[in-house]
Coordinates of C-alpha atoms and ligand atoms in Angstrom, one line a residue:
M1066 CA -107.3 160.1 37.4
G1067 CA -104.9 157.4 36.7
F1068 CA -107.0 155.7 39.2
G1069 CA -110.1 156.9 37.4
L1070 CA -108.7 155.5 34.0
A1071 CA -108.1 151.9 36.0
S1072 CA -111.2 151.9 37.8
S1073 CA -113.4 152.5 34.5
L1074 CA -111.5 150.0 32.4
S1075 CA -112.0 147.4 35.1
G1076 CA -115.6 148.2 35.1
N1077 CA -116.0 148.2 31.4
T1078 CA -114.0 144.9 31.2
L1079 CA -116.6 143.3 34.2
I1080 CA -119.7 145.0 31.8
S1081 CA -117.9 143.2 29.2
A1082 CA -117.7 140.2 30.4
S1083 CA -120.6 139.8 32.1
G1084 CA -122.4 140.4 28.9
I1085 CA -119.9 137.4 27.0
V1086 CA -121.3 135.0 30.1
M1087 CA -125.0 136.3 29.0
G1088 CA -124.5 135.9 25.6
L1089 CA -123.3 132.2 26.0
G1090 CA -125.9 131.1 28.1
T1091 CA -128.5 132.9 25.6
I1092 CA -126.6 130.6 22.9
T1093 CA -126.9 127.6 24.9
I1094 CA -130.4 127.8 25.4
I1095 CA -131.6 128.5 22.2
C1096 CA -129.1 125.7 20.8
K1097 CA -131.0 123.2 23.6
A1098 CA -134.0 124.7 22.3
V1099 CA -132.7 123.9 18.9
Y1100 CA -131.7 120.4 19.4
N1101 CA -134.8 119.6 21.3
L1102 CA -137.2 120.5 18.8
I1103 CA -135.5 119.4 15.7
F1104 CA -132.8 116.6 16.2
H1105 CA -133.8 115.3 19.6
P1106 CA -135.2 110.9 19.5
L1107 CA -138.2 112.5 20.5
S1108 CA -138.6 115.5 18.3
K1109 CA -141.0 113.6 16.1
V1110 CA -143.4 112.8 19.4
P1111 CA -146.6 115.1 18.9
G1112 CA -146.8 117.6 21.3
P1113 CA -147.0 120.9 21.9
R1114 CA -143.9 122.9 20.9
W1115 CA -143.4 124.7 24.2
N1116 CA -143.5 121.5 25.8
A1117 CA -140.9 120.1 23.4
I1118 CA -138.2 122.5 24.8
S1119 CA -138.9 123.2 27.8
S1120 CA -141.0 121.3 31.4
I1121 CA -142.3 124.6 32.8
P1122 CA -145.7 124.3 30.8
L1123 CA -145.7 121.2 33.0
L1124 CA -144.5 122.4 36.0
L1125 CA -146.9 125.4 36.2
A1126 CA -150.1 122.8 35.6
T1127 CA -148.3 120.6 38.9
F1128 CA -148.0 124.2 40.7
A1129 CA -151.9 125.0 40.0
G1130 CA -153.0 121.2 40.8
N1131 CA -154.5 120.8 37.3
Q1132 CA -151.6 118.4 36.2
P1133 CA -154.2 115.3 35.5
F1134 CA -156.6 117.6 33.3
Y1135 CA -153.7 119.2 31.6
L1136 CA -152.6 116.0 30.4
H1137 CA -156.1 115.2 29.3
D1138 CA -156.4 118.2 27.4
L1139 CA -153.1 117.4 25.3
H1140 CA -154.1 113.5 24.9
E1141 CA -157.3 115.0 23.3
K1142 CA -155.7 116.9 21.2
Y1143 CA -152.8 115.4 20.2
G1144 CA -153.4 111.5 20.7
D1145 CA -152.3 108.5 22.5
I1146 CA -148.2 109.6 23.1
V1147 CA -147.8 113.0 24.1
R1148 CA -144.3 114.6 24.3
T1149 CA -144.7 116.4 28.0
G1150 CA -141.2 117.6 28.0
P1151 CA -137.9 117.7 26.4
D1152 CA -137.5 114.2 27.9
S1153 CA -140.8 113.2 29.2
L1154 CA -143.6 111.2 27.4
S1155 CA -147.0 110.6 28.6
F1156 CA -149.2 107.5 27.5
A1157 CA -153.3 106.8 27.2
D1158 CA -153.4 103.8 25.8
P1159 CA -153.9 100.9 28.3
D1160 CA -151.6 98.2 25.9
A1161 CA -148.8 101.1 26.5
A1162 CA -149.5 101.4 30.3
K1163 CA -149.0 97.5 30.4
E1164 CA -145.5 97.8 28.6
L1165 CA -145.0 100.8 31.1
Y1166 CA -146.1 98.8 34.2
A1167 CA -146.4 95.7 34.0
E1168 CA -143.0 92.9 34.3
R1169 CA -142.7 90.8 31.1
P1170 CA -139.8 88.1 30.2
G1171 CA -137.3 89.8 28.5
A1172 CA -138.2 93.3 29.9
P1173 CA -137.5 93.9 33.1
E1174 CA -139.4 96.3 35.1
L1175 CA -139.0 100.1 34.8
R1176 CA -137.9 102.0 37.7
K1177 CA -140.1 104.5 39.4
D1178 CA -139.0 108.4 38.7
P1179 CA -136.6 109.6 41.4
L1180 CA -137.6 113.1 40.8
V1181 CA -141.3 111.9 41.6
Y1182 CA -140.5 109.6 44.1
P1183 CA -137.9 111.0 46.4
V1184 CA -136.3 109.6 49.8
S1185 CA -138.8 110.1 52.4
L1186 CA -138.9 112.8 55.1
N1187 CA -137.2 110.7 57.6
G1188 CA -133.9 110.0 55.0
S1189 CA -135.0 106.9 54.2
F1190 CA -136.9 104.6 51.3
S1191 CA -140.9 103.0 52.1
I1192 CA -142.6 101.0 49.8
L1193 CA -143.7 103.2 47.6
N1194 CA -140.3 105.2 46.8
A1195 CA -138.1 102.5 46.9
P1196 CA -136.0 103.0 43.7
N1197 CA -134.2 99.2 43.2
H1198 CA -136.4 96.6 43.3
A1199 CA -134.7 94.1 45.5
D1200 CA -135.7 96.9 48.6
H1201 CA -139.1 96.9 47.2
N1202 CA -139.4 92.8 47.1
R1203 CA -137.6 92.8 50.8
Y1204 CA -140.6 95.4 51.8
R1205 CA -143.6 93.8 49.8
R1206 CA -142.8 90.0 50.7
L1207 CA -142.9 90.9 54.3
L1208 CA -146.1 92.8 53.8
N1209 CA -147.8 90.4 51.6
P1210 CA -149.5 88.5 53.9
G1211 CA -151.2 91.0 55.9
F1212 CA -153.4 91.9 52.8
S1213 CA -154.6 88.4 51.8
D1214 CA -157.9 87.7 51.7
R1215 CA -157.6 85.7 54.6
A1216 CA -155.9 88.1 56.4
I1217 CA -158.7 90.7 55.4
R1218 CA -161.5 88.9 56.8
D1219 CA -160.0 88.5 60.0
Q1220 CA -159.5 92.1 60.2
E1221 CA -163.6 92.5 59.7
S1222 CA -164.2 93.0 63.4
V1223 CA -161.9 96.4 63.4
V1224 CA -163.5 97.6 60.4
K1225 CA -167.0 96.5 61.6
L1226 CA -165.8 98.8 64.5
Y1227 CA -165.5 101.6 63.2
V1228 CA -168.6 101.4 60.5
D1229 CA -170.9 100.9 63.3
L1230 CA -169.3 103.9 65.3
L1231 CA -169.6 106.4 61.6
M1232 CA -173.2 105.1 61.5
Q1233 CA -174.0 105.8 65.1
R1234 CA -172.7 109.4 64.8
L1235 CA -174.1 110.2 61.3
R1236 CA -177.5 109.0 63.1
E1237 CA -176.4 111.5 66.0
N1238 CA -175.6 114.1 63.6
A1239 CA -178.3 114.1 61.1
A1240 CA -180.8 116.2 62.5
R1241 CA -178.1 119.0 63.0
G1242 CA -178.5 120.0 59.1
P1243 CA -176.2 118.8 56.1
Q1244 CA -173.1 117.0 56.9
D1245 CA -169.8 117.4 55.1
M1246 CA -169.4 113.4 54.0
V1247 CA -165.9 113.9 52.9
A1248 CA -164.9 115.2 56.8
W1249 CA -167.1 111.7 57.9
F1250 CA -165.3 109.1 55.3
N1251 CA -162.0 110.8 55.8
W1252 CA -162.2 110.3 59.8
T1253 CA -163.7 106.5 59.4
T1254 CA -161.0 105.9 56.5
F1255 CA -158.3 107.1 58.9
D1256 CA -159.5 105.3 62.2
I1257 CA -159.5 102.0 60.6
I1258 CA -156.0 102.4 58.6
G1259 CA -154.6 103.6 62.1
D1260 CA -155.9 100.5 64.1
L1261 CA -155.1 97.9 61.5
T1262 CA -151.2 99.5 61.2
F1263 CA -150.7 100.1 64.6
N1264 CA -153.0 98.5 66.8
Q1265 CA -154.6 102.2 67.9
P1266 CA -157.1 104.5 66.5
F1267 CA -156.5 108.0 65.5
G1268 CA -160.1 109.2 67.3
C1269 CA -161.3 111.3 64.5
L1270 CA -165.0 109.5 64.7
E1271 CA -165.1 110.2 68.4
K1272 CA -163.8 113.9 68.4
S1273 CA -165.4 114.5 64.8
A1274 CA -162.3 116.0 64.3
Y1275 CA -158.5 115.4 61.8
H1276 CA -155.8 113.8 64.0
P1277 CA -153.0 116.8 63.9
W1278 CA -150.5 114.2 62.0
I1279 CA -153.2 113.7 59.6
T1280 CA -153.0 117.8 58.7
A1281 CA -149.3 117.7 59.0
V1282 CA -148.9 114.5 56.6
F1283 CA -151.5 116.6 53.7
Q1284 CA -149.0 119.5 54.2
M1285 CA -146.5 117.6 53.5
V1286 CA -147.9 115.6 50.3
K1287 CA -148.3 118.8 48.7
T1288 CA -145.2 120.5 49.1
V1289 CA -143.5 117.2 48.0
V1290 CA -145.5 117.2 44.7
I1291 CA -144.3 120.7 44.2
M1292 CA -140.7 120.2 45.1
S1293 CA -140.5 117.3 43.3
G1294 CA -141.6 119.0 40.4
M1295 CA -138.6 121.3 40.8
G1296 CA -136.3 118.6 40.8
R1297 CA -135.6 119.7 37.0
Y1298 CA -134.4 122.8 38.1
P1299 CA -132.0 122.1 40.9
L1300 CA -131.0 125.9 41.4
V1301 CA -134.3 127.2 41.7
K1302 CA -135.6 124.4 44.1
R1303 CA -132.8 125.5 46.0
I1304 CA -133.9 129.0 46.4
I1305 CA -137.1 127.9 47.6
L1306 CA -135.4 125.5 50.2
F1307 CA -133.9 128.1 51.4
V1308 CA -136.5 130.8 51.5
F1309 CA -139.0 128.4 52.9
K1310 CA -137.0 126.4 55.2
K1311 CA -138.2 126.9 58.6
K1312 CA -141.8 126.2 57.6
I1313 CA -140.9 123.2 55.2
E1314 CA -138.5 122.1 58.2
A1315 CA -141.2 121.9 60.8
A1316 CA -144.0 120.9 58.6
R1317 CA -141.3 117.7 57.9
M1318 CA -140.6 117.1 61.6
K1319 CA -144.1 117.0 63.3
S1320 CA -145.0 114.5 60.3
T1321 CA -141.7 112.3 60.7
E1322 CA -141.4 112.5 64.7
F1323 CA -145.3 111.5 65.2
T1324 CA -145.0 108.4 62.9
K1325 CA -141.7 107.7 64.8
A1326 CA -143.6 108.3 68.0
M1327 CA -146.5 105.8 66.8
V1328 CA -143.7 103.1 66.2
D1329 CA -142.3 103.6 69.3
H1330 CA -145.1 102.9 71.2
R1331 CA -146.5 100.1 69.0
V1332 CA -142.9 98.4 69.2
S1333 CA -143.0 98.8 73.2
S1334 CA -146.4 97.8 74.3
K1335 CA -147.9 94.7 73.4
A1336 CA -150.4 94.4 70.5
E1337 CA -153.8 92.7 71.1
R1338 CA -153.9 91.7 67.7
I1339 CA -152.0 91.0 64.6
D1340 CA -151.9 94.3 62.7
F1341 CA -149.7 95.5 59.5
L1342 CA -146.9 96.6 61.6
S1343 CA -147.0 92.7 62.9
Y1344 CA -145.4 91.9 59.5
A1345 CA -143.5 94.6 58.9
L1346 CA -141.3 94.0 62.4
Q1347 CA -140.7 90.4 61.5
Q1348 CA -136.8 89.4 61.3
K1349 CA -137.2 86.3 58.9
S1350 CA -134.0 85.9 57.9
D1351 CA -130.8 88.2 57.6
K1352 CA -132.2 89.3 54.0
E1353 CA -135.9 89.4 55.2
F1354 CA -135.9 92.1 57.6
M1355 CA -137.2 96.0 57.7
T1356 CA -135.4 98.3 59.4
R1357 CA -136.7 100.8 61.9
E1358 CA -136.4 103.8 59.6
E1359 CA -138.0 101.8 56.5
I1360 CA -140.5 100.7 59.1
E1361 CA -141.2 104.4 59.8
A1362 CA -141.5 105.5 56.2
T1363 CA -143.6 102.9 55.1
S1364 CA -146.3 103.3 57.9
T1365 CA -146.2 106.8 56.7
I1366 CA -147.3 105.6 53.2
L1367 CA -150.1 102.8 54.8
I1368 CA -151.8 105.1 56.9
L1369 CA -151.8 108.0 53.7
G1370 CA -152.7 105.3 50.9
G1371 CA -154.9 103.2 53.2
S1372 CA -157.4 106.2 54.2
E1373 CA -157.1 109.3 51.8
T1374 CA -157.9 106.9 48.9
S1375 CA -160.5 105.2 49.8
A1376 CA -161.9 108.2 51.6
T1377 CA -162.1 109.8 48.3
F1378 CA -163.6 107.0 46.4
L1379 CA -166.6 107.0 48.9
S1380 CA -166.7 111.0 48.3
A1381 CA -166.8 110.6 44.5
A1382 CA -169.3 107.7 44.5
T1383 CA -172.0 109.3 46.7
Y1384 CA -171.6 112.7 44.8
Y1385 CA -172.2 111.0 41.2
L1386 CA -174.7 108.9 42.5
L1387 CA -176.4 111.9 43.9
N1388 CA -176.3 113.6 40.5
H1389 CA -178.0 110.4 38.9
P1390 CA -180.8 109.6 40.7
H1391 CA -182.0 106.7 39.0
V1392 CA -178.5 104.9 39.7
M1393 CA -179.2 105.4 43.6
Q1394 CA -182.4 104.5 43.1
K1395 CA -181.5 101.1 41.4
L1396 CA -178.7 100.8 43.8
V1397 CA -180.6 101.5 46.7
G1398 CA -183.2 99.2 45.8
E1399 CA -180.5 96.1 45.4
I1400 CA -179.4 96.8 48.4
R1401 CA -182.6 97.2 50.8
G1402 CA -184.0 94.2 48.9
G1403 CA -180.8 92.4 49.3
F1404 CA -180.8 92.7 52.9
Q1405 CA -183.7 92.2 55.6
K1406 CA -181.6 93.6 58.6
E1407 CA -178.5 95.5 58.8
E1408 CA -176.9 92.6 61.0
D1409 CA -176.8 90.6 57.7
I1410 CA -174.0 92.9 55.7
N1411 CA -170.9 91.4 55.8
M1412 CA -167.6 91.4 54.0
L1413 CA -169.1 88.5 52.4
T1414 CA -172.4 89.1 51.6
V1415 CA -171.6 92.4 50.0
N1416 CA -170.3 90.9 47.4
Q1417 CA -173.6 89.1 46.0
L1418 CA -174.6 92.5 44.9
P1419 CA -174.2 92.8 40.9
Y1420 CA -175.2 96.5 40.8
L1421 CA -172.8 97.7 43.3
Q1422 CA -169.8 96.1 41.6
A1423 CA -170.6 98.3 38.3
V1424 CA -171.1 101.4 40.5
I1425 CA -168.0 100.8 42.1
K1426 CA -166.1 100.3 38.6
E1427 CA -167.7 103.7 37.3
A1428 CA -166.6 105.4 40.1
L1429 CA -162.9 104.2 40.1
R1430 CA -163.2 105.1 36.3
I1431 CA -164.4 108.3 36.5
F1432 CA -162.6 109.9 39.6
P1433 CA -159.7 107.8 39.9
P1434 CA -158.4 108.5 43.7
V1435 CA -154.9 108.7 42.7
T1436 CA -154.3 110.9 39.8
L1437 CA -150.4 110.9 39.8
G1438 CA -150.1 107.8 37.3
S1439 CA -146.7 106.2 38.7
P1440 CA -143.7 107.8 36.7
R1441 CA -141.0 105.4 35.3
V1442 CA -137.5 106.5 33.8
V1443 CA -136.4 104.4 30.7
E1444 CA -133.0 102.7 31.1
G1445 CA -130.4 101.0 29.4
H1446 CA -130.9 100.7 25.7
G1447 CA -134.3 102.1 26.2
K1448 CA -137.5 100.1 25.9
A1449 CA -140.7 99.8 22.9
I1450 CA -143.7 101.5 24.4
G1451 CA -146.9 101.9 22.6
G1452 CA -145.0 100.9 19.3
I1453 CA -142.0 103.6 19.6
M1454 CA -138.7 103.0 20.5
V1455 CA -138.1 105.3 24.2
P1456 CA -134.9 106.6 24.2
S1457 CA -132.6 105.9 27.7
G1458 CA -133.3 108.9 30.3
T1459 CA -136.5 109.2 29.1
T1460 CA -139.4 109.8 31.8
V1461 CA -143.1 108.0 30.9
N1462 CA -145.9 107.8 32.6
A1463 CA -149.6 106.4 31.9
N1464 CA -151.7 108.7 34.3
F1465 CA -154.9 106.9 35.6
Y1466 CA -156.7 109.8 35.3
V1467 CA -155.6 110.2 31.3
T1468 CA -156.0 106.7 30.6
S1469 CA -159.8 106.8 32.3
R1470 CA -160.9 109.9 30.9
S1471 CA -159.8 109.6 27.5
S1472 CA -162.4 109.3 24.6
R1473 CA -160.4 107.1 22.9
N1474 CA -160.8 104.6 25.4
F1475 CA -164.1 104.8 26.6
V1476 CA -167.4 106.1 25.0
D1477 CA -169.1 109.1 26.9
Q1478 CA -166.0 109.1 28.7
D1479 CA -167.3 111.9 31.0
K1480 CA -170.6 110.5 31.8
F1481 CA -171.0 108.1 35.1
L1482 CA -172.6 104.9 33.5
P1483 CA -172.3 102.3 35.7
E1484 CA -174.0 99.9 32.9
R1485 CA -170.9 99.8 31.0
W1486 CA -169.4 97.2 33.0
F1487 CA -172.8 94.7 32.5
D1488 CA -171.3 91.2 31.4
G1489 CA -173.2 88.6 30.1
D1490 CA -176.4 88.7 28.5
E1491 CA -176.9 92.4 30.0
R1492 CA -173.6 93.4 28.1
D1493 CA -175.0 97.0 26.8
P1494 CA -173.5 96.8 23.1
R1495 CA -173.7 100.9 23.3
F1496 CA -170.2 100.2 24.9
E1497 CA -168.4 97.7 22.7
T1498 CA -165.7 99.3 21.7
D1499 CA -164.6 100.8 25.5
K1500 CA -161.3 99.7 26.5
R1501 CA -162.0 98.5 29.8
S1502 CA -158.2 97.5 30.7
A1503 CA -157.7 101.5 30.6
S1504 CA -159.6 101.8 34.0
I1505 CA -156.7 101.2 36.4
P1506 CA -157.4 103.2 39.5
F1507 CA -154.9 100.5 41.3
S1508 CA -152.2 100.6 39.4
L1509 CA -150.5 97.6 37.5
G1510 CA -147.7 94.9 38.0
R1511 CA -145.4 94.2 41.0
R1512 CA -145.7 98.1 42.2
D1513 CA -149.5 97.7 42.2
C1514 CA -151.5 98.4 45.4
I1515 CA -151.4 96.1 48.1
G1516 CA -153.9 97.8 50.0
K1517 CA -156.6 96.5 46.9
N1518 CA -158.1 93.9 48.3
L1519 CA -158.5 95.7 51.7
A1520 CA -160.1 98.7 49.4
H1521 CA -162.5 97.1 47.9
A1522 CA -164.0 95.3 51.3
E1523 CA -164.1 98.8 52.7
M1524 CA -165.5 100.5 50.0
R1525 CA -168.7 97.6 49.4
L1526 CA -169.1 97.5 53.3
I1527 CA -169.6 101.5 53.9
L1528 CA -171.5 102.1 50.7
V1529 CA -173.8 99.7 51.4
R1530 CA -174.2 100.5 55.4
F1531 CA -174.7 104.4 54.6
L1532 CA -177.2 103.5 51.8
F1533 CA -179.2 101.0 53.7
N1534 CA -179.4 103.6 56.8
F1535 CA -180.0 106.7 55.4
D1536 CA -181.9 108.5 52.0
L1537 CA -179.1 111.3 51.1
E1538 CA -180.1 114.6 49.4
L1539 CA -178.0 116.7 48.0
D1540 CA -177.1 120.2 49.4
E1541 CA -177.2 123.1 46.7
R1542 CA -174.0 124.6 47.7
S1543 CA -172.1 120.8 46.6
K1544 CA -174.2 120.5 43.3
D1545 CA -170.7 121.2 41.6
W1546 CA -168.5 119.6 44.1
A1547 CA -166.6 117.3 41.3
H1548 CA -165.7 120.3 39.3
G1549 CA -162.6 122.5 40.0
L1550 CA -161.1 120.7 42.5
K1551 CA -157.3 120.8 42.7
V1552 CA -154.7 117.9 42.4
F1553 CA -151.3 117.3 44.1
S1554 CA -151.0 113.6 43.3
L1555 CA -154.3 113.4 45.8
W1556 CA -157.6 115.3 45.4
E1557 CA -157.5 118.2 47.1
K1558 CA -161.4 117.7 48.0
T1559 CA -163.8 120.5 49.3
P1560 CA -166.7 119.8 51.5
L1561 CA -169.5 117.6 50.2
L1562 CA -172.7 118.6 51.8
V1563 CA -175.1 116.1 52.0
K1564 CA -179.1 115.8 54.1
L1565 CA -179.1 112.4 55.5
K1566 CA -182.4 111.4 56.3
P1567 CA -182.4 107.8 58.7
V1568 CA -184.5 105.3 57.2
A1569 CA -186.3 103.9 60.1
Ligands
LIG60 C1 -159.4 102.8 46.4 C2 -158.6 103.1 47.2 C3 -157.1 102.7 46.8 C4 -156.6 103.0 46.0 C5 -157.7 103.5 44.9 C6 -155.2 103.2 45.5 C7 -154.5 103.1 44.7 C8 -153.0 103.0 44.5 C9 -152.1 103.3 43.3 C10 -152.6 103.7 42.1 C11 -151.1 102.9 43.8 C12 -149.4 102.9 42.9 C13 -149.1 104.1 43.3 C14 -148.2 104.8 42.6 O1 -147.2 104.1 42.0 O2 -147.4 105.5 42.9 C15 -150.8 102.5 45.3 C16 -150.0 102.0 46.2 C17 -150.4 101.5 47.4 N1 -151.4 101.8 48.3 FE1 -152.8 102.2 47.6 N2 -154.9 102.1 46.8 C18 -155.9 102.5 47.4 C19 -156.6 101.9 49.0 C20 -155.3 101.7 49.7 C21 -155.5 100.9 50.8 C22 -156.7 100.9 51.5 C23 -154.1 100.3 51.5 C24 -154.1 99.9 52.6 C25 -152.8 100.0 53.6 C26 -153.1 101.2 50.5 C27 -151.8 100.7 50.1 C28 -151.1 101.1 49.3 C29 -149.5 101.0 49.7 C30 -148.3 100.3 50.8 C31 -148.9 101.0 48.1 C32 -147.6 101.1 47.6 C33 -147.3 99.3 47.1 C34 -146.1 99.3 46.4 O3 -145.8 100.4 45.9 O4 -145.4 98.0 46.4 N3 -154.0 101.4 49.6 N4 -152.2 102.6 45.7

């Protein structure tokens, strides 16, 4: 009896204690929500109320693969600056993007948000995620010479080898029915970047198949995007990591071990020509070098950044051209009228096609291959961005899809109109109000794309050779290809089926 009383007493005590904890928890959440909504320094910034009190709406959009479209819709509704979470802001204006990404005297570069750019899978930092400027400068100084105009011209024979192979393989396969151009472009750009980085191709074009490492890296990109989104909720992140530990670890091992093996092989064998690793492996002084782990982490970025992005551009450009026959006709006319024979097409001669340049700019604007933006953190005493004072601790971002699709930045922003980029006498008054600097597919500032010159050379060469050699027709199944795609930092592209008719 006495024991029963004691146990019911302790049971009651337990219940009331847990009630107090829950009550206090609820009060804390309510107080925090009220603070975020009314008293927080960002409380006057426009945005949905749910976003002012919680990061969950943005997270849900990220997990669903809709983040850029979600942000775009918020900006169309609320304006150029939107509060996307209790302590995060999104900007759509190009001047704000400059303030955010480019360094100015007296205004040092903002650091990348470590939640979005976590340490690489091998535990080291790469050129993309290095949190401190000194490390990033060290990597970039070593690698920069490999991306100069001169270096890219020296690499032309490698690029040409694979473009020749692509044309040959497409001719072999054209009669077999519609071809998936997403796959063909991915295989080509992976083979090119594999050879330019490691002096070794991945053999994708030869085998008409993705290399297993590429598949593993793709899976990891998606996981990293989702897990870094969870960074604001460490407990939930831990639970997810615990539940999926085996799967995540297996994918991590697969991608890091393969990169390590590629770097080891490259170091132990004699390179036939200078490649990107030739620059990374230099030890110029005791301060100018990269550790083996930094080289491995950076190699993954070079391969992924240097292939997937260009393949996305080529797929999107093909799709938009096929959906706009008059643009296609004009471009094909410029290409076939400009070259008598295929051998005349090279990295220098493709620069002489003005309509091609306009088409490329417009395809990069309407479908930027990297859709994340480059989220940064404000530190110190805060920073003025877009005309407001942003307090320390705020995550700020100008998403590249948002800036280039904003109706405030471009007239007919959702239409594919290469003529908006015409200059001089040809400048079209319809587009006078376009803010061209809002199209920033390669980002800005010190941490912009190191490979943009190579990307341009590759994109022009492949597109021109493709349209010189083939007449194209979009398969009915791909007529809405660009709509409804998911995005996990990179576009999750579905097959783009195109019928190819070789030009005699
Ligand atoms: C159409 C093609 C391409 C586009 C649109 C593109 C876009 C971008 C963007 C937006 C960034 C900044 C990302 C961020 O801050 O999170 C970036 C960085 C980078 N890109 Fe590209 N890229 C392209 C092609 C290439 C190529 C061909 C390479 C060659 C290897 C390359 C290598 C890199 C590297 C290494 C970085 C990190 C640079 C740094 O942080 O210093 N990219 N790229």
